[in-house]
Short mmCIF file of C-alpha atoms in Angstrom, two decimals:
data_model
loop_
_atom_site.label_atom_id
_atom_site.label_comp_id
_atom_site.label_asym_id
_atom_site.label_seq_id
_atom_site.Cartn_x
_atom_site.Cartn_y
_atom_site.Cartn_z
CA UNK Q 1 109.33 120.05 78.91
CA UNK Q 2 111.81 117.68 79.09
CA UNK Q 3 110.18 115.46 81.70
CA UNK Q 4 112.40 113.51 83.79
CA UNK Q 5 115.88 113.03 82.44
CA UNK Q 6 119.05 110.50 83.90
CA UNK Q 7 122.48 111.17 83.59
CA UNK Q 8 124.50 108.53 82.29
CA UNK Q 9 122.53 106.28 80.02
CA UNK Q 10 125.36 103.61 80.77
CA UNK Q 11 128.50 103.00 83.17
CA UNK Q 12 130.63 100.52 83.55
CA UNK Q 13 132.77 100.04 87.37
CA UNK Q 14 135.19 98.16 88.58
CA UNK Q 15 134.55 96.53 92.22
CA UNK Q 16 134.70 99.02 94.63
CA UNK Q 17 134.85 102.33 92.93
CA UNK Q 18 132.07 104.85 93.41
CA UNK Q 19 130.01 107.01 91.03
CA UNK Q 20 126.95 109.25 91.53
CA UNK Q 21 123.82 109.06 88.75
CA UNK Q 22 122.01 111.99 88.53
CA UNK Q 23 117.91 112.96 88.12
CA UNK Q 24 116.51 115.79 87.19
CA UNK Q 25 112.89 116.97 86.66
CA UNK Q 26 111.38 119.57 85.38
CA UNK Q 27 107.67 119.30 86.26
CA UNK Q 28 108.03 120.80 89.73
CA UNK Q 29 107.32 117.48 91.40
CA UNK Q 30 107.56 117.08 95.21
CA UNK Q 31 108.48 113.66 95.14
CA UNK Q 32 111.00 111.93 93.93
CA UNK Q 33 112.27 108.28 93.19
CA UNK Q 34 115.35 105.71 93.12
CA UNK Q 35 114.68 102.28 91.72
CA UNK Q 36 116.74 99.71 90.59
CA UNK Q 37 114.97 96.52 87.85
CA UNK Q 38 116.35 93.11 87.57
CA UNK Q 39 115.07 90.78 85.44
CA UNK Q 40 111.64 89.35 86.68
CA UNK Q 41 111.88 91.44 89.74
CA UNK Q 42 110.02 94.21 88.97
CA UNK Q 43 111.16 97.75 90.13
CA UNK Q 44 112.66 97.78 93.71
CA UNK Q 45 112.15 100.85 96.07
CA UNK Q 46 116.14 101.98 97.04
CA UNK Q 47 115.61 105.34 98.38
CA UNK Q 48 112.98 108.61 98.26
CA UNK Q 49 112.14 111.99 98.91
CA UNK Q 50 109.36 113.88 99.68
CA UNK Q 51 110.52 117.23 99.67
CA UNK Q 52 113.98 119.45 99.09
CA UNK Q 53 116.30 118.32 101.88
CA UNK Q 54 114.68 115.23 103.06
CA UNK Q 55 115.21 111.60 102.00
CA UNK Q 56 114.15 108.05 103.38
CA UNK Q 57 114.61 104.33 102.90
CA UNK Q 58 112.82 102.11 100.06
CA UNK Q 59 113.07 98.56 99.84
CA UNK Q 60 116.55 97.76 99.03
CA UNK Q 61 118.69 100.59 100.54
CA UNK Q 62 121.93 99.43 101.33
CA UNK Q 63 125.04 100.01 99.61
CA UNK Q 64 123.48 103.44 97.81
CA UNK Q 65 123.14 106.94 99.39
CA UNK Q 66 121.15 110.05 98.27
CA UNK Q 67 120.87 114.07 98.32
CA UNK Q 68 117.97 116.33 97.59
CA UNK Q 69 119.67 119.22 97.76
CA UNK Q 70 117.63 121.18 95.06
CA UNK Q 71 113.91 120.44 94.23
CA UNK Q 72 114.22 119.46 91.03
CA UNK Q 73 117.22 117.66 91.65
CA UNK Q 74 117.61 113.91 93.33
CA UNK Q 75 121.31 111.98 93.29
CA UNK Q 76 122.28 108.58 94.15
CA UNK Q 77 125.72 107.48 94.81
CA UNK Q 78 127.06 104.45 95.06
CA UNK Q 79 130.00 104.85 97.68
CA UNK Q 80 132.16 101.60 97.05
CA UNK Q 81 130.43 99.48 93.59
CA UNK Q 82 129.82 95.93 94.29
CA UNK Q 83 128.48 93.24 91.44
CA UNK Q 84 125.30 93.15 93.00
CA UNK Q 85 124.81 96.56 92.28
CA UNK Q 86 125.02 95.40 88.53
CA UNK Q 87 121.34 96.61 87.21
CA UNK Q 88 118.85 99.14 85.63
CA UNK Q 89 118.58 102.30 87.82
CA UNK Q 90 115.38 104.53 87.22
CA UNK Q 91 114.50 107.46 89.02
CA UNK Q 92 110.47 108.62 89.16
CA UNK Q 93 108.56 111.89 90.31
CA UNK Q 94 105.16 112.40 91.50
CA UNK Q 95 103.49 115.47 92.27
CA UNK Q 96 102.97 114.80 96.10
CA UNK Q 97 99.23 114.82 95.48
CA UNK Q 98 97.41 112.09 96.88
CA UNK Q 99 97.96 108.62 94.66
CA UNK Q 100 98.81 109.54 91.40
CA UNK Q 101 101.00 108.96 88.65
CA UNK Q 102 104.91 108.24 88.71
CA UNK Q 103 106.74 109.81 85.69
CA UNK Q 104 109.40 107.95 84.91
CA UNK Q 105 113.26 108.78 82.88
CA UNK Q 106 114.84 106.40 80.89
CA UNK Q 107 117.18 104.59 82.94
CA UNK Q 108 120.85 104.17 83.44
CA UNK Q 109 122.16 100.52 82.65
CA UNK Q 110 125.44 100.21 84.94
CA UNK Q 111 127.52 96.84 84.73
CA UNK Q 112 130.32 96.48 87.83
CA UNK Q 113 132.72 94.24 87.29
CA UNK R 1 105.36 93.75 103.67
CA UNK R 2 102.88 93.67 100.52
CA UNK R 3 103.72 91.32 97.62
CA UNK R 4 102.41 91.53 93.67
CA UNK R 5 102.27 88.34 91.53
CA UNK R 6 102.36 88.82 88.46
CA UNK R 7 101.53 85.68 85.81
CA UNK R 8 103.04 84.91 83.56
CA UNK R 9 106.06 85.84 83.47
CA UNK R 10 106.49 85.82 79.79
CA UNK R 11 103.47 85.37 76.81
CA UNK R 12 104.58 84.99 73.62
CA UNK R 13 101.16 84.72 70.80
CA UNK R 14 100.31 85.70 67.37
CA UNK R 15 99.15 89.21 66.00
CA UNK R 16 95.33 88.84 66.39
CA UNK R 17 95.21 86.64 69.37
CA UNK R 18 93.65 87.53 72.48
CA UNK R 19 95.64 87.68 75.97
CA UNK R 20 95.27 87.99 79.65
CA UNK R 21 97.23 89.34 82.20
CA UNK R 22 96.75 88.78 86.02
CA UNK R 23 98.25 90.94 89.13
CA UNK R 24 97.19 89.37 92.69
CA UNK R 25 97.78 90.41 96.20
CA UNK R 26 97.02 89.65 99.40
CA UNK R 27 97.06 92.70 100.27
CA UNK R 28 94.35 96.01 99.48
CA UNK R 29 95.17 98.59 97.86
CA UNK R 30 93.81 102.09 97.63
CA UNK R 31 93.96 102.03 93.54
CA UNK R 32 96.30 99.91 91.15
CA UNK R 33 97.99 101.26 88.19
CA UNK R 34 99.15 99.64 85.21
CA UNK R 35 102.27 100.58 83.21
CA UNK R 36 104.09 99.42 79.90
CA UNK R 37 107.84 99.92 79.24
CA UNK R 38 109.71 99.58 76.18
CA UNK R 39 112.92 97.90 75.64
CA UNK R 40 115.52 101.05 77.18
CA UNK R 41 112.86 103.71 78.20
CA UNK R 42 111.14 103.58 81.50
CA UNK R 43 107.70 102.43 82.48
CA UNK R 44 104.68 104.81 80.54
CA UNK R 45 101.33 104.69 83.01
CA UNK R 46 99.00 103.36 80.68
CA UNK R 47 95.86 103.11 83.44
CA UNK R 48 94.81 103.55 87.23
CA UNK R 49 91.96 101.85 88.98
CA UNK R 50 90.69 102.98 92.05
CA UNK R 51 87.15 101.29 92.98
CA UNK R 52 86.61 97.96 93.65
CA UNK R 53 84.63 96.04 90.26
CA UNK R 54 85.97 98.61 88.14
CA UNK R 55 86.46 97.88 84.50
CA UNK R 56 88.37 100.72 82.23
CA UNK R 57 88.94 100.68 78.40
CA UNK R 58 91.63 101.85 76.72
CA UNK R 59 90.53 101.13 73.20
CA UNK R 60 91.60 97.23 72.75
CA UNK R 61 92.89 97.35 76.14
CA UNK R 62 90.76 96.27 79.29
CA UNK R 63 91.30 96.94 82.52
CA UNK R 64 89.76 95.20 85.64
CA UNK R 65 90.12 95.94 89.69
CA UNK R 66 88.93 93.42 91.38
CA UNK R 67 85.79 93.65 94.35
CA UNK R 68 88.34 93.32 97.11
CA UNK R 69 90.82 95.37 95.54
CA UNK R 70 93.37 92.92 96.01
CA UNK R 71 93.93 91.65 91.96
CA UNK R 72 93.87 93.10 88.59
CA UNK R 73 94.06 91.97 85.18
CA UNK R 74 94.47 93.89 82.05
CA UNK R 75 92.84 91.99 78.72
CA UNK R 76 93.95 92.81 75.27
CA UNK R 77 91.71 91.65 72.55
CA UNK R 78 93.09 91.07 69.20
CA UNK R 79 96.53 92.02 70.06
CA UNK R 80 99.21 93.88 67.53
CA UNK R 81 102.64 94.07 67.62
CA UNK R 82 102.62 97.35 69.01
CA UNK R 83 101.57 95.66 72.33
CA UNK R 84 105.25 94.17 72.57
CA UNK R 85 106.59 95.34 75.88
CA UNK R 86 106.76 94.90 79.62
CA UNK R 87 103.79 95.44 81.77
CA UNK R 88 103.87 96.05 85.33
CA UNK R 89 101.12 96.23 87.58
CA UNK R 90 101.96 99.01 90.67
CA UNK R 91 99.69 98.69 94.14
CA UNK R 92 99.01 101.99 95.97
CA UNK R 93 98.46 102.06 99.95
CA UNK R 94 97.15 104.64 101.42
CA UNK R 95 99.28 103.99 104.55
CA UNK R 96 102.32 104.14 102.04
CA UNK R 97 103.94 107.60 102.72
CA UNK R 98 105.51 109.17 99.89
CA UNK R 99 103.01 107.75 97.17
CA UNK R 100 105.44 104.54 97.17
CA UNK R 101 103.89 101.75 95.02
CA UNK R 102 104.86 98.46 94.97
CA UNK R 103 105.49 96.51 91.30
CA UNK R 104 104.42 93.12 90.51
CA UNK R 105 107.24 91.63 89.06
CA UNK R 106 106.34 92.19 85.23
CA UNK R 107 104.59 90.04 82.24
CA UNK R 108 106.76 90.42 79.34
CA UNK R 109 104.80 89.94 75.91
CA UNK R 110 105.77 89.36 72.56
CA UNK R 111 103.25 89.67 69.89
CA UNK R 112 104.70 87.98 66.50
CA UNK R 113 103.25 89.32 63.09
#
């Protein structure tokens, strides 16, 4: 069980190119989770998903899109990088069950310059 | 929109001391959780707390919901290195769809040997 796992661990852009991070989990979780962490900010809602083929709107959604296409599979893309966007992206599952625990991967760091 | 304080920000003590942690709210939430990260891996659930006085113990770890369910605070007693890391308090509504939780922004401690 490899849990939840992020593909890349790092990136680096330039302004204005795009780039798609990828989740994966392998727990057969319903839901699934974009954040991005800044220092003393916490982790910030971007996007969701609550089943295969649907997706909604966290906290800090603009500038990043997402798919669901497969269950175990949840993508966010940045279409056009801007410096803002320079921060620690994790994504999260949850069974779907009421409450519960988020199971978190281990991040990917991307710096746009 | 529901806020989490966290204080403080930062705690830096010595191996052996005692510490306190505090996450407060406004708002009530149907249980809190408590997670720790480690520098580049994402956040581990360490705890939830769901009723409203409830203490938990996670051996030299102590874990308090407050009556209203609006704060928590997590109490180490004689505190070890191992400790180092990021906590973050998470607040779950149960008129949040999609299990979303909202963070507190993180107390980062640093336990010195």
């Amino acid at each position: 069980n490899a849990g939840v796992t992020q593909t890349p661990k790092f990136r680096v852009l330039k302004t204005g190119q795009s780039m798609t991070l990828l989740c994966a989990q392998d727990m057969n979780h319903e839901y699934m989770y974009w954040y991005r962490q800044d220092p003393g900010m916490g982790l910030r809602l971007i996007h969701y998903s609550v089943g295969e083929g649907t997706t909604a709107k966290g906290e800090v959604p603009d500038g990043y899109n997402v798919s669901r296409l497969k269950k175990q599979n949840f993508l966010l893309g940045l279409e056009s990088a801007a410096p803002s966007q320079t921060s620690v992206y994790f994504c999260a599952s949850n069974p779907g069950t009421s409450g519960g625990e988020q199971y978190f991967g281990p991040g990917t760091r991307l710096t746009v310059t | 929109t529901q806020l989490l304080e966290q204080s403080p920000q930062f705690l830096s003590i010595q191996e052996g001391e005692n510490l306190t942690v505090y996450c407060n709210s406004s708002s009530v939430f149907s249980s809190l959780q408590w997670y720790r990260q480690e520098p580049g891996e994402g956040p581990v659930l360490l705890v939830t707390v769901v009723t409203g006085g409830e203490v938990k113990k996670l051996k030299r770890l102590t874990f308090q919901f407050g009556d209203a369910r609006k704060d928590s605070s997590l109490h180490i007693t004689a505190a070890q290195p191992g400790d180092t890391g990021l906590y973050l308090c998470a607040g779950d509504s149960t008129k949040a769809a999609g299990n979303k939780l909202t963070f507190g922004g993180g107390t980062r401690v640093l336990v010195k040997p």
